Coordinates of C-alpha atoms in Angstrom, one line a residue:
Chain A
M1 CA 84.0 112.6 90.8
K2 CA 86.1 115.7 90.3
V3 CA 88.4 116.2 93.3
S4 CA 87.0 120.0 93.3
T5 CA 83.6 118.6 94.0
L6 CA 85.2 116.0 96.5
L7 CA 86.7 119.1 98.0
L8 CA 83.3 120.9 98.2
I9 CA 81.8 118.2 99.9
V10 CA 84.6 118.1 102.8
G11 CA 84.5 121.6 103.1
G12 CA 80.6 121.9 103.4
L13 CA 80.4 119.0 105.7
S14 CA 83.4 120.2 107.9
A15 CA 81.6 123.5 108.5
Y16 CA 78.1 122.0 109.1
L17 CA 79.5 119.3 111.3
F18 CA 81.3 121.8 113.5
L19 CA 78.7 124.3 113.7
T20 CA 76.3 121.6 114.6
T21 CA 78.4 119.9 117.4
V22 CA 78.8 123.5 118.7
A23 CA 75.2 124.2 118.6
I24 CA 74.7 120.6 120.4
F25 CA 77.2 121.5 123.4
H26 CA 76.0 125.1 123.6
G27 CA 79.5 126.3 122.6
N28 CA 81.3 124.2 125.2
I29 CA 83.8 121.8 123.3
D30 CA 86.7 120.6 125.5
P31 CA 89.5 120.3 123.3
A32 CA 91.8 118.4 125.9
C33 CA 89.1 115.6 125.9
T34 CA 88.2 115.7 121.9
F35 CA 92.0 115.5 120.6
W36 CA 94.1 113.3 123.0
P37 CA 91.4 111.5 125.3
D38 CA 91.7 109.0 128.0
S39 CA 88.6 107.0 129.2
D40 CA 88.2 108.8 132.3
C41 CA 87.6 111.9 130.4
L42 CA 85.5 110.1 127.9
V43 CA 83.4 108.7 130.9
T44 CA 83.1 112.0 132.5
K45 CA 82.0 113.7 129.3
F46 CA 79.6 111.1 128.5
K47 CA 78.1 111.4 131.6
A48 CA 77.4 114.8 131.4
L49 CA 75.4 114.5 128.2
S50 CA 71.5 114.8 128.3
A51 CA 69.2 112.6 126.7
I52 CA 68.6 115.3 123.9
Q53 CA 72.4 115.6 123.1
K54 CA 72.8 112.1 122.9
R55 CA 70.1 111.7 120.5
Q56 CA 71.2 114.7 118.4
L57 CA 74.7 113.3 118.2
L58 CA 73.2 110.1 116.9
S59 CA 71.3 112.0 114.2
M60 CA 74.8 113.3 113.0
L61 CA 76.1 109.8 112.7
F62 CA 75.0 109.2 109.3
L63 CA 76.8 112.3 108.0
D64 CA 79.9 111.7 110.0
Y65 CA 80.1 108.3 107.8
V66 CA 80.0 110.3 104.5
Y67 CA 82.3 112.9 105.9
L68 CA 85.2 110.6 107.0
I69 CA 84.8 108.5 103.7
S70 CA 85.0 111.7 101.7
Y71 CA 87.7 113.2 103.7
S72 CA 89.8 110.1 103.7
L73 CA 89.4 109.8 100.1
L74 CA 90.4 113.3 99.5
L75 CA 93.5 112.9 101.7
G76 CA 94.4 109.8 100.0
I77 CA 94.4 111.7 96.5
W78 CA 96.4 114.7 97.9
I79 CA 99.1 112.1 99.1
Y80 CA 99.0 110.3 96.0
R81 CA 99.7 113.2 93.7
E82 CA 102.5 114.8 96.3
M83 CA 103.8 111.0 96.0
Q84 CA 103.9 111.2 92.0
R85 CA 105.5 114.8 92.1
Q86 CA 108.1 113.8 94.6
A87 CA 111.4 112.9 92.9
W88 CA 113.2 112.2 96.0
L89 CA 113.0 108.4 96.2
W90 CA 113.1 107.8 100.1
L91 CA 110.2 110.6 100.2
N92 CA 108.3 109.0 97.3
T93 CA 108.6 105.6 99.1
W94 CA 107.5 107.3 102.4
L95 CA 104.5 108.8 100.9
R96 CA 103.2 105.4 99.5
F97 CA 103.5 104.2 102.9
C98 CA 101.4 107.2 103.8
L99 CA 98.6 105.7 101.5
L100 CA 98.4 102.9 103.9
V101 CA 98.2 105.1 106.9
V102 CA 95.3 107.1 105.3
F103 CA 93.7 103.7 104.7
I104 CA 94.2 103.1 108.8
L105 CA 92.9 106.7 109.4
G106 CA 89.9 105.8 107.6
L107 CA 89.3 102.6 109.5
T108 CA 89.9 104.1 112.9
D109 CA 87.4 106.9 112.2
I110 CA 84.9 104.4 111.1
A111 CA 85.7 102.2 114.2
E112 CA 85.2 105.4 116.1
N113 CA 81.6 106.0 114.7
I114 CA 80.6 102.6 115.3
L115 CA 81.8 102.6 118.9
L116 CA 80.3 106.2 119.4
G117 CA 76.9 104.5 118.1
Q118 CA 77.1 101.7 120.5
L119 CA 77.7 104.0 123.2
L120 CA 75.1 106.7 122.3
N121 CA 72.5 103.6 121.8
G122 CA 73.4 102.3 125.5
I123 CA 74.4 98.7 123.7
T124 CA 78.1 98.8 125.3
S125 CA 80.3 101.2 126.9
P126 CA 83.4 100.7 125.3
F127 CA 85.4 103.9 126.6
Q128 CA 88.8 102.5 126.8
V129 CA 88.9 101.1 123.1
L130 CA 87.1 104.3 122.3
A131 CA 90.0 106.4 123.4
L132 CA 92.5 104.0 122.1
V133 CA 90.9 104.5 118.6
I134 CA 90.9 108.1 118.9
C135 CA 94.4 108.6 119.8
V136 CA 95.4 106.3 117.1
K137 CA 93.0 108.4 114.7
W138 CA 94.7 111.7 115.6
G139 CA 98.4 110.1 115.6
S140 CA 97.6 109.1 112.3
S141 CA 96.6 112.4 111.0
A142 CA 99.7 114.2 112.5
F143 CA 101.7 111.7 110.9
L144 CA 100.3 112.4 107.5
F145 CA 100.3 116.1 107.7
L146 CA 103.8 116.2 108.8
S147 CA 104.7 113.9 105.9
L148 CA 102.9 116.0 103.4
L149 CA 104.5 119.3 104.7
M150 CA 108.1 117.6 104.7
S151 CA 107.7 116.2 101.1
M152 CA 106.0 119.8 99.8
A153 CA 108.9 121.6 101.7
V154 CA 111.3 119.3 100.3
R155 CA 110.3 119.7 96.9
R156 CA 109.7 123.4 96.8
A157 CA 113.2 124.1 98.2
R158 CA 114.2 121.2 95.6
L159 CA 116.4 119.8 98.4
F160 CA 115.9 116.4 96.6
L161 CA 118.8 117.5 94.2
L162 CA 121.2 116.8 97.1
F163 CA 120.2 113.3 97.6
R164 CA 120.2 112.3 94.1
Chain B
M1 CA 107.8 104.0 47.7
K2 CA 107.4 100.4 48.6
P3 CA 108.2 97.8 45.7
P4 CA 105.5 96.4 43.8
S5 CA 104.2 92.8 45.1
S6 CA 101.8 90.2 44.0
N7 CA 99.1 88.9 46.3
A8 CA 100.1 85.4 45.6
V9 CA 103.7 86.0 47.1
K10 CA 102.3 87.7 50.0
A11 CA 99.9 85.2 50.6
R12 CA 102.5 82.4 50.5
L13 CA 105.0 84.2 52.8
I14 CA 102.2 84.9 55.4
K15 CA 101.2 81.5 55.5
K16 CA 105.0 80.6 56.0
L17 CA 105.2 83.5 59.1
T18 CA 102.3 82.1 60.8
K19 CA 103.6 78.3 60.4
N20 CA 107.2 79.5 61.6
R21 CA 108.6 78.2 58.6
I22 CA 109.9 81.7 57.1
A23 CA 113.3 82.1 56.1
H24 CA 115.1 85.2 57.3
S25 CA 115.3 87.0 53.4
E26 CA 111.5 86.3 53.3
L27 CA 110.7 87.7 56.3
N28 CA 112.7 90.8 55.4
Q29 CA 110.6 91.1 52.3
L30 CA 107.4 90.4 53.7
M31 CA 108.2 93.2 56.2
Q32 CA 108.6 95.9 53.3
I33 CA 105.8 94.5 51.3
A34 CA 102.9 94.0 54.0
T35 CA 100.2 96.3 54.1
S36 CA 97.7 97.2 57.0
D37 CA 95.2 94.6 55.7
D38 CA 98.3 92.1 55.6
L39 CA 99.0 92.8 59.1
K40 CA 95.5 92.2 60.0
T41 CA 95.3 88.8 58.4
I42 CA 98.3 87.8 60.3
T43 CA 97.2 89.2 63.4
Q44 CA 93.9 87.2 63.2
S45 CA 95.9 83.9 62.3
V46 CA 98.4 84.5 65.1
F47 CA 95.9 85.5 67.4
D48 CA 93.3 82.8 66.1
M49 CA 90.5 85.3 66.4
D50 CA 88.8 87.4 64.0
E51 CA 89.4 90.9 64.1
A52 CA 86.3 92.1 65.9
T53 CA 86.7 89.5 68.6
L54 CA 90.4 90.3 69.0
L55 CA 89.7 94.0 69.3
D56 CA 86.8 93.5 71.8
Q57 CA 89.3 91.1 74.1
S58 CA 91.9 93.6 73.8
M59 CA 89.9 96.7 74.5
V60 CA 90.8 98.2 78.0
E61 CA 87.2 98.4 80.0
G62 CA 85.4 99.1 83.2
A63 CA 87.4 100.4 86.2
T64 CA 91.0 100.1 84.5
R65 CA 89.8 102.4 81.8
W66 CA 88.5 104.8 84.3
L67 CA 91.7 104.8 86.5
N68 CA 93.8 105.3 83.2
G69 CA 91.6 108.4 82.4
I70 CA 92.1 109.8 85.6
K71 CA 95.9 109.5 85.7
N72 CA 96.3 110.6 82.1
D73 CA 94.1 113.7 82.8
R74 CA 96.3 114.6 85.8
R75 CA 99.4 114.0 83.4
K76 CA 97.7 116.3 80.8
E77 CA 97.6 119.3 83.3
L78 CA 101.0 119.2 84.6
Y79 CA 101.9 118.8 80.7
V80 CA 99.8 122.2 79.8
K81 CA 101.6 123.8 82.9
K82 CA 104.9 122.9 81.6
I83 CA 104.5 124.2 78.0
Q84 CA 103.2 127.6 79.6
H85 CA 105.9 128.0 81.9
T86 CA 109.4 126.6 80.6
P87 CA 111.2 128.3 77.9
P88 CA 110.4 126.1 74.5
S89 CA 114.2 125.8 74.1
D90 CA 114.9 124.3 77.3
L91 CA 111.9 121.9 77.0
K92 CA 111.5 118.6 75.5
K93 CA 108.0 117.6 74.4
V94 CA 107.2 113.9 74.7
V95 CA 104.3 111.9 73.5
A96 CA 103.8 108.5 75.3
E97 CA 101.6 105.2 74.2
G98 CA 101.9 102.2 76.0
D99 CA 101.0 99.7 78.9
S100 CA 101.3 99.5 82.5
W101 CA 104.7 100.2 82.6
F102 CA 103.8 103.5 81.2
N103 CA 100.6 103.9 83.3
Y104 CA 99.8 102.2 86.4
P105 CA 96.9 103.7 87.8
L106 CA 97.4 102.5 91.2
I107 CA 99.9 103.2 94.2
L108 CA 102.9 102.6 92.0
T109 CA 105.0 105.5 90.6
D110 CA 105.6 104.2 87.0
I111 CA 108.0 105.3 84.3
L112 CA 106.1 108.2 83.1
D113 CA 105.6 109.4 86.5
W114 CA 109.1 109.6 87.2
I115 CA 110.0 111.2 83.5
S116 CA 107.3 113.9 84.2
M117 CA 109.2 114.9 87.5
D118 CA 112.2 116.3 85.2
K119 CA 111.2 119.8 85.1
N120 CA 112.4 119.9 81.3
T121 CA 110.3 117.2 80.0
A122 CA 106.6 117.7 79.3
V123 CA 104.8 114.3 78.9
F124 CA 101.7 113.8 77.0
S125 CA 100.6 110.4 78.0
L126 CA 98.1 108.0 76.0
A127 CA 99.4 105.0 77.8
A128 CA 96.6 102.5 79.4
A129 CA 97.4 99.9 81.8
A130 CA 96.1 96.5 80.2
D131 CA 96.5 98.1 76.5
W132 CA 97.7 95.4 73.8
L133 CA 100.1 96.3 71.0
V134 CA 97.2 95.2 68.6
N135 CA 94.8 97.6 70.1
I136 CA 97.2 100.4 70.0
L137 CA 98.0 100.1 66.4
A138 CA 94.6 99.6 65.4
T139 CA 93.1 102.3 67.3
R140 CA 96.0 104.6 66.1
E141 CA 95.2 107.1 68.7
Y142 CA 98.7 108.3 68.9
I143 CA 98.8 109.8 65.2
N144 CA 96.5 112.3 66.7
G145 CA 98.4 113.1 69.7
L146 CA 101.7 113.3 67.4
S147 CA 100.1 115.5 65.2
V148 CA 98.6 117.9 67.7
H149 CA 101.7 118.1 70.0
Q150 CA 104.5 117.7 67.5
P151 CA 106.6 116.3 70.1
D152 CA 110.6 115.6 70.1
F153 CA 109.9 112.0 71.2
F154 CA 107.7 109.4 70.8
L155 CA 107.7 106.8 73.6
M156 CA 106.2 103.4 72.9
S157 CA 105.8 100.7 75.4
G158 CA 103.9 97.9 73.8
G159 CA 103.7 93.8 73.6
G160 CA 103.3 92.5 77.0
N161 CA 100.0 92.0 77.3
D162 CA 99.8 90.2 73.8
V163 CA 102.0 87.8 75.2
G164 CA 100.6 87.7 79.1
S165 CA 96.9 88.8 79.0
M166 CA 94.2 86.2 78.9
S167 CA 96.5 83.3 79.9
R168 CA 98.2 83.8 76.3
M169 CA 101.2 82.7 77.9
A170 CA 100.4 78.9 77.7
L171 CA 100.1 79.4 73.8
M172 CA 103.6 80.7 74.0
V173 CA 104.9 77.2 75.1
T174 CA 104.9 73.6 73.6
H175 CA 103.7 71.0 76.3
R176 CA 107.0 69.2 76.2
P177 CA 110.5 69.8 74.0
S178 CA 110.1 67.9 70.7
D179 CA 112.9 66.3 69.0
I180 CA 113.3 69.4 66.5
P181 CA 112.3 72.8 68.3
E182 CA 110.5 75.4 66.7
I183 CA 113.6 77.6 67.2
A184 CA 115.5 75.1 64.6
Y185 CA 112.9 76.0 61.9
N186 CA 113.5 79.8 62.5
P187 CA 116.6 81.3 61.0
W188 CA 115.2 84.5 61.8
A189 CA 115.5 83.8 65.6
Q190 CA 118.8 82.1 65.5
H191 CA 120.0 85.4 63.7
L192 CA 118.7 87.3 66.6
I193 CA 121.1 85.1 69.1
A194 CA 124.0 85.3 66.6
N195 CA 123.3 89.2 66.1
A196 CA 123.4 89.7 70.0
H197 CA 126.6 87.7 70.5
Q198 CA 128.5 90.3 68.3
K199 CA 127.6 93.1 70.5
P200 CA 129.8 94.1 73.5
Y201 CA 126.8 93.9 76.0
R202 CA 125.6 90.6 75.4
T203 CA 123.6 89.2 78.3
T204 CA 124.4 85.2 78.5
D205 CA 127.5 83.7 79.8
D206 CA 127.7 86.1 82.6
K207 CA 128.2 83.9 85.7
T208 CA 127.4 86.5 88.3
D209 CA 123.9 86.7 87.6
P210 CA 122.0 83.9 88.7
R211 CA 119.2 84.7 86.4
I212 CA 121.4 84.0 83.3
P213 CA 120.8 80.5 82.5
T214 CA 123.5 78.0 81.7
K215 CA 123.8 76.9 78.2
E216 CA 122.0 73.7 78.7
R217 CA 119.2 75.3 80.5
W218 CA 118.8 78.1 77.9
E219 CA 118.3 75.2 75.1
Q220 CA 115.8 73.6 77.4
A221 CA 113.8 76.9 77.6
A222 CA 114.3 78.3 74.1
G223 CA 113.2 74.4 73.1
V224 CA 109.9 74.7 74.5
L225 CA 109.1 78.2 72.9
S226 CA 106.0 77.4 70.5
K227 CA 105.5 78.1 66.7
D228 CA 103.0 80.6 68.0
F229 CA 105.5 82.6 70.1
F230 CA 107.7 83.0 67.1
A231 CA 105.1 84.0 64.9
L232 CA 104.1 86.7 67.6
M233 CA 107.6 87.9 67.7
M234 CA 107.8 88.0 64.0
L235 CA 104.1 90.1 63.7
F236 CA 105.5 92.2 66.3
R237 CA 108.5 93.2 64.0
L238 CA 106.2 93.7 61.2
Q239 CA 103.9 95.9 63.2
Y240 CA 106.7 97.8 64.6
Y241 CA 108.5 98.3 61.1
Q242 CA 105.1 99.5 59.9
L243 CA 104.9 101.9 62.9
F244 CA 108.1 103.4 62.2
Y245 CA 107.9 103.6 58.4
S246 CA 104.4 105.4 58.7
L247 CA 105.9 108.0 61.4
L248 CA 109.6 108.4 60.0
V249 CA 109.7 107.8 56.5
D250 CA 106.0 108.2 55.2
G251 CA 105.4 110.8 57.8
V252 CA 108.5 112.6 57.7
Q253 CA 106.8 115.9 56.0
K254 CA 104.6 115.8 59.2
F255 CA 106.8 115.1 61.7
P256 CA 110.3 116.0 60.6
H257 CA 112.0 116.0 63.7
L258 CA 110.4 113.4 65.5
K259 CA 112.6 110.5 67.4
I260 CA 111.2 107.2 68.6
I261 CA 112.1 105.3 71.7
T262 CA 110.8 101.8 72.4
Q263 CA 110.7 100.0 75.7
G264 CA 112.4 96.7 76.2
Y265 CA 110.9 94.7 79.2
D266 CA 113.0 93.2 81.9
F267 CA 113.0 89.4 82.5
L268 CA 109.9 88.8 83.9
V269 CA 109.3 86.5 87.0
P270 CA 106.6 83.8 87.2
S271 CA 105.5 83.4 90.4
D272 CA 101.9 82.9 92.5
K273 CA 103.4 84.0 96.0
K274 CA 101.1 86.6 97.6
G275 CA 103.8 88.8 98.7
W276 CA 103.1 89.0 102.5
G277 CA 106.1 90.0 104.5
L278 CA 107.2 92.3 107.5
N279 CA 108.3 95.2 105.4
P280 CA 105.8 97.9 106.1
I281 CA 107.2 99.8 103.1
R282 CA 105.8 97.2 100.6
W283 CA 102.4 96.8 102.3
Y284 CA 101.0 97.1 98.7
V285 CA 102.6 94.3 97.1
P286 CA 100.2 91.7 98.3
L287 CA 97.3 94.2 97.5
L288 CA 98.2 94.5 94.1
R289 CA 99.0 90.6 93.7
W290 CA 95.4 90.2 94.2
I291 CA 95.2 91.7 90.3
G292 CA 95.8 88.9 87.9
H293 CA 99.3 87.9 89.9
G294 CA 100.1 84.3 89.4
W295 CA 97.5 83.9 86.4
W296 CA 99.7 86.0 83.6
L297 CA 102.8 83.7 83.7
K298 CA 103.0 81.1 86.6
K299 CA 99.5 79.2 86.2
T300 CA 99.3 79.4 82.7
L301 CA 102.7 77.9 82.3
L302 CA 101.8 75.2 84.9
F303 CA 98.9 74.4 82.4
K304 CA 101.5 73.3 79.9
G305 CA 103.3 71.2 82.4
H306 CA 106.3 73.5 83.0
A307 CA 106.4 73.5 86.7
G308 CA 109.7 73.9 87.8
E309 CA 110.5 77.4 89.1
T310 CA 113.9 77.8 87.4
H311 CA 112.7 76.4 84.3
Q312 CA 109.8 78.8 84.5
L313 CA 112.4 81.7 84.9
D314 CA 114.4 80.6 82.0
I315 CA 111.3 80.3 79.7
L316 CA 110.5 83.9 80.6
Y317 CA 114.1 85.0 80.2
A318 CA 114.2 83.3 77.0
C319 CA 111.0 85.0 75.9
M320 CA 112.1 88.6 76.8
Y321 CA 115.7 87.9 75.4
F322 CA 114.1 87.5 72.0
F323 CA 111.4 90.5 72.4
N324 CA 114.3 93.0 73.0
E325 CA 116.8 91.4 70.5
M326 CA 114.1 91.7 68.0
M327 CA 113.5 95.3 68.6
I328 CA 117.2 95.9 68.8
E329 CA 117.7 94.1 65.4
L330 CA 115.0 95.5 63.9
E331 CA 115.8 99.1 64.7
E332 CA 119.3 98.5 63.3
T333 CA 117.6 97.2 60.2
F334 CA 115.2 99.6 59.9
M335 CA 117.7 102.4 60.1
K336 CA 120.3 100.8 57.3
L337 CA 117.1 100.3 55.0
H338 CA 116.1 104.0 55.4
P339 CA 119.3 106.0 56.0
T340 CA 117.4 109.1 56.7
T341 CA 116.1 107.8 60.0
D342 CA 119.5 107.0 61.2
G343 CA 119.7 108.5 64.6
N344 CA 115.6 108.7 65.0
L345 CA 115.2 105.4 66.7
F346 CA 116.4 104.4 70.2
H347 CA 115.5 101.3 72.5
I348 CA 115.7 101.1 76.1
D349 CA 117.1 97.6 77.1
S350 CA 116.2 97.1 80.8
R351 CA 117.3 93.4 81.1
G352 CA 119.0 92.5 84.0
L353 CA 117.9 95.6 86.1
V354 CA 115.2 93.8 88.1
K355 CA 116.2 91.3 90.7
I356 CA 114.0 88.4 91.5
N357 CA 113.1 90.0 94.5
E358 CA 112.3 93.4 93.3
W359 CA 108.9 92.7 91.6
T360 CA 105.5 94.4 92.6
D361 CA 104.0 91.3 91.0
E362 CA 104.7 89.0 88.0
I363 CA 105.2 91.8 85.4
H364 CA 105.8 95.0 87.1
P365 CA 109.0 96.2 89.1
L366 CA 109.0 97.9 92.2
P367 CA 108.8 101.7 91.8
H368 CA 112.5 102.3 92.7
K369 CA 113.3 100.1 89.6
F370 CA 110.8 102.1 87.3
R371 CA 112.9 105.2 88.6
V372 CA 116.1 103.7 87.0
I373 CA 114.3 103.1 83.6
A374 CA 112.9 106.5 83.8
Q375 CA 116.5 107.8 84.2
T376 CA 117.4 106.0 81.0
Y377 CA 114.7 107.3 78.9
L378 CA 115.7 111.0 80.1
D379 CA 119.5 110.2 79.2
C380 CA 118.3 109.3 75.8
I381 CA 115.9 112.1 75.5
H382 CA 118.7 114.9 76.8
G383 CA 121.0 113.6 74.4
K384 CA 123.4 111.8 76.6
A385 CA 125.5 109.0 74.8
A386 CA 123.8 105.6 74.0
D387 CA 125.6 102.4 75.6
Y388 CA 125.5 100.7 72.3
K389 CA 124.7 102.3 68.9
H390 CA 121.0 103.0 69.6
V391 CA 120.8 101.2 72.8
Y392 CA 120.5 102.6 76.3
Q393 CA 121.0 99.9 79.0
S394 CA 119.0 100.5 82.4
V395 CA 121.4 98.2 84.1
K396 CA 124.2 100.7 83.8
R397 CA 122.1 103.4 85.6
Q398 CA 121.7 101.9 88.9

């Protein structure tokens, strides 16, 4: 599969999932709970969901799996390519470590989806674990993007020449 | 023009080579008169397979081929960009053919990756992980690459998989040392040792490196190398000779300014350790050790009854010693035989660079060591002085 195809899939799914989620919540998405939640916030939000909203969210889960696998792959390819262009040994090694973080990110996203599925199906109520998984997910995402930004900045400014 | 020779003489020399009973002068004679068909005959005899089976076995297939292709495609994009945006006077064009030291398609940053980061070097890669020298020379993909791109340098890394793939390491050693080891029947191999000892950088007798065996350990390790090993080394010598001849002598009109750089492997480390550890930076080591690690060298040596860790290290030391010295001596001989090629052949000697704990697996160094080897290539490509005649040593560049 070409990277451009993967990019199209990720871009298309991002737009679709975002718009669908906005539609399900009638435009009311609370970012404080979405990005760095605690279990209390999740409980409150979950209790506020109607039965129809729960079913709508459940119907999106499959697409979300496709999305999270695609974007992890894309992010992995991006980091791999950046690594192969990074001549500064320290950052090259750092980016290789980031490949592991991408794997962790993918795993946490899959775990989040599984837990969300259980929650919406009423099987269990793992709010504390879910909050932890979401925090790890966003934490690793931030780590990856900062690493990429740092690497690109260093490479473009040719700062690595100072450390050779 | 090659001197004429009767088929009977050639057949006799080929038979002597495959039995490891050939004199040094006879090997030199065969080297100059052997044709491609003769090399095929020797190859079949050394590998004990017919040509079709051998090429089938050595073919890179499946996921490895796919991943190799992806990496090479990416490199081609970068190559085109450099050709487009760098003034030709500043740019060195390179075509590279070889194995996983040149194209490791997962996680690692291999030699060509590091070389490609040099803004004044454009690399067109035909390299493929798991490729055998016999396959590289049979498919001759590099001829098309060289014709199309007219590079300044042709980089070649081949031979490692011919020794280590498909448990072939087991054929390179005998079960136990015999009264008269095979090396004693091979005056050319003895010449290689003598030749190495005349050089200022010889790698034996240096007490500071634990990897260098004592005289007794060396004799023990060299004593278990089989006739198949020496036959394979001599085959490599003939194959590389023919490659050099076809490009630098026969092909001088086609590639008038071509220079060739050959790759010498470091002393490989037989191991079946899984590579687990607390260092998160080396997280990928246990993962990559799922791919063939232990089966290339360690276990195959065990099958032949060579169990001691030090003894195994010494055997690989001897193998890589002979491989590098074979390349160095061949290039010296070639440039003497064909003086117009003087200054067009170089060898990168990586021996002694990678310490025992600096390997990703049995046969691939960690990326930072690949970087040092790449720097050695870049020094050669950009005309820095060699360490000894046509030899560049990576160990002096870390």
